[in-house]
Amino acid sequence: MQRAIGLSDAVALRELWSVAQRGRYDLIHTHSSKAGFLGRLTARLSGVPVVHTPNGLYYLGQRGLKRRFYHALEQLAGS
């Protein structure tokens, strides 16, 4: 996973899903914005409950369309 959104995120999501399937976890706990989004998506795809603790929201330091995009992702992942 890299800072910019790209193909590496799809690879990371696939790997996280694979780990979640093999590990049969009871809970996934996420923290940061991008990793937290991928972790929450992984949890949903795996059927594992998730707890998210935001530790600094990346989008607050952004402006305009980029801020709205990241805020929308946070809302989507949180619902």
PDB file of C-alpha atoms in Angstrom:
ATOM      1  CA  MET A   1       0.000   0.000   0.000  1.00  0.00           C
ATOM      2  CA  GLN A   2       1.266   3.444  -0.912  1.00  0.00           C
ATOM      3  CA  ARG A   3       0.066   6.932  -0.015  1.00  0.00           C
ATOM      4  CA  ALA A   4      -1.474   7.623  -3.440  1.00  0.00           C
ATOM      5  CA  ILE A   5      -4.575   5.672  -4.472  1.00  0.00           C
ATOM      6  CA  GLY A   6      -3.761   3.107  -7.122  1.00  0.00           C
ATOM      7  CA  LEU A   7      -3.413  -0.510  -8.156  1.00  0.00           C
ATOM      8  CA  SER A   8      -1.324  -1.259  -5.076  1.00  0.00           C
ATOM      9  CA  ASP A   9      -4.483  -0.708  -3.004  1.00  0.00           C
ATOM     10  CA  ALA A  10      -6.314  -3.468  -4.851  1.00  0.00           C
ATOM     11  CA  VAL A  11      -3.333  -5.760  -4.246  1.00  0.00           C
ATOM     12  CA  ALA A  12      -3.261  -4.776  -0.563  1.00  0.00           C
ATOM     13  CA  LEU A  13      -7.014  -5.402  -0.248  1.00  0.00           C
ATOM     14  CA  ARG A  14      -6.627  -8.847  -1.793  1.00  0.00           C
ATOM     15  CA  GLU A  15      -3.788  -9.681   0.591  1.00  0.00           C
ATOM     16  CA  LEU A  16      -5.699  -8.386   3.615  1.00  0.00           C
ATOM     17  CA  TRP A  17      -8.754 -10.408   2.613  1.00  0.00           C
ATOM     18  CA  SER A  18      -6.584 -13.503   2.228  1.00  0.00           C
ATOM     19  CA  VAL A  19      -5.074 -13.000   5.690  1.00  0.00           C
ATOM     20  CA  ALA A  20      -8.535 -12.454   7.202  1.00  0.00           C
ATOM     21  CA  GLN A  21      -9.819 -15.661   5.587  1.00  0.00           C
ATOM     22  CA  ARG A  22      -6.882 -17.764   6.787  1.00  0.00           C
ATOM     23  CA  GLY A  23      -6.834 -16.258  10.276  1.00  0.00           C
ATOM     24  CA  ARG A  24     -10.558 -16.556  11.012  1.00  0.00           C
ATOM     25  CA  TYR A  25     -10.449 -13.459  13.216  1.00  0.00           C
ATOM     26  CA  ASP A  26     -13.183 -12.455  15.650  1.00  0.00           C
ATOM     27  CA  LEU A  27     -12.580  -8.724  15.179  1.00  0.00           C
ATOM     28  CA  ILE A  28     -10.609  -6.349  12.955  1.00  0.00           C
ATOM     29  CA  HIS A  29      -9.485  -3.083  14.561  1.00  0.00           C
ATOM     30  CA  THR A  30      -8.358  -0.262  12.264  1.00  0.00           C
ATOM     31  CA  HIS A  31      -6.855   3.174  12.865  1.00  0.00           C
ATOM     32  CA  SER A  32      -5.650   5.476  10.095  1.00  0.00           C
ATOM     33  CA  SER A  33      -7.660   6.819   7.185  1.00  0.00           C
ATOM     34  CA  LYS A  34      -6.409   4.856   4.165  1.00  0.00           C
ATOM     35  CA  ALA A  35      -5.369   1.675   5.958  1.00  0.00           C
ATOM     36  CA  GLY A  36      -8.535   1.992   8.025  1.00  0.00           C
ATOM     37  CA  PHE A  37     -10.645   2.171   4.885  1.00  0.00           C
ATOM     38  CA  LEU A  38      -8.987  -0.918   3.407  1.00  0.00           C
ATOM     39  CA  GLY A  39      -9.241  -2.721   6.748  1.00  0.00           C
ATOM     40  CA  ARG A  40     -12.931  -1.898   7.117  1.00  0.00           C
ATOM     41  CA  LEU A  41     -13.601  -3.018   3.551  1.00  0.00           C
ATOM     42  CA  THR A  42     -11.689  -6.238   4.241  1.00  0.00           C
ATOM     43  CA  ALA A  43     -13.740  -6.845   7.380  1.00  0.00           C
ATOM     44  CA  ARG A  44     -17.005  -6.394   5.499  1.00  0.00           C
ATOM     45  CA  LEU A  45     -15.904  -8.675   2.665  1.00  0.00           C
ATOM     46  CA  SER A  46     -14.801 -11.288   5.208  1.00  0.00           C
ATOM     47  CA  GLY A  47     -17.865 -11.025   7.427  1.00  0.00           C
ATOM     48  CA  VAL A  48     -15.731 -10.042  10.423  1.00  0.00           C
ATOM     49  CA  PRO A  49     -16.897  -7.313  12.828  1.00  0.00           C
ATOM     50  CA  VAL A  50     -14.796  -4.152  12.725  1.00  0.00           C
ATOM     51  CA  VAL A  51     -13.922  -1.389  15.187  1.00  0.00           C
ATOM     52  CA  HIS A  52     -12.408   1.806  13.767  1.00  0.00           C
ATOM     53  CA  THR A  53     -10.543   4.315  15.917  1.00  0.00           C
ATOM     54  CA  PRO A  54      -9.697   7.427  13.861  1.00  0.00           C
ATOM     55  CA  ASN A  55      -6.258   8.771  14.760  1.00  0.00           C
ATOM     56  CA  GLY A  56      -6.012  11.847  12.579  1.00  0.00           C
ATOM     57  CA  LEU A  57      -8.198  12.197   9.552  1.00  0.00           C
ATOM     58  CA  TYR A  58      -6.137  12.707   6.402  1.00  0.00           C
ATOM     59  CA  TYR A  59      -8.845  14.607   4.568  1.00  0.00           C
ATOM     60  CA  LEU A  60      -8.894  17.452   7.118  1.00  0.00           C
ATOM     61  CA  GLY A  61      -5.586  18.682   5.681  1.00  0.00           C
ATOM     62  CA  GLN A  62      -6.968  18.678   2.119  1.00  0.00           C
ATOM     63  CA  ARG A  63      -9.064  21.196   0.211  1.00  0.00           C
ATOM     64  CA  GLY A  64     -11.830  21.169  -2.362  1.00  0.00           C
ATOM     65  CA  LEU A  65     -12.616  18.020  -4.307  1.00  0.00           C
ATOM     66  CA  LYS A  66      -9.879  15.957  -2.665  1.00  0.00           C
ATOM     67  CA  ARG A  67     -11.239  16.736   0.814  1.00  0.00           C
ATOM     68  CA  ARG A  68     -14.804  15.889  -0.235  1.00  0.00           C
ATOM     69  CA  PHE A  69     -13.604  12.642  -1.861  1.00  0.00           C
ATOM     70  CA  TYR A  70     -11.777  11.426   1.256  1.00  0.00           C
ATOM     71  CA  HIS A  71     -14.605  12.546   3.516  1.00  0.00           C
ATOM     72  CA  ALA A  72     -17.071  10.571   1.364  1.00  0.00           C
ATOM     73  CA  LEU A  73     -14.848   7.483   1.608  1.00  0.00           C
ATOM     74  CA  GLU A  74     -14.774   7.813   5.399  1.00  0.00           C
ATOM     75  CA  GLN A  75     -18.561   8.098   5.507  1.00  0.00           C
ATOM     76  CA  LEU A  76     -18.969   5.135   3.159  1.00  0.00           C
ATOM     77  CA  ALA A  77     -16.618   2.971   5.203  1.00  0.00           C
ATOM     78  CA  GLY A  78     -18.280   4.011   8.441  1.00  0.00           C
ATOM     79  CA  SER A  79     -21.784   3.054   7.408  1.00  0.00           C
TER      80      SER A  79
END
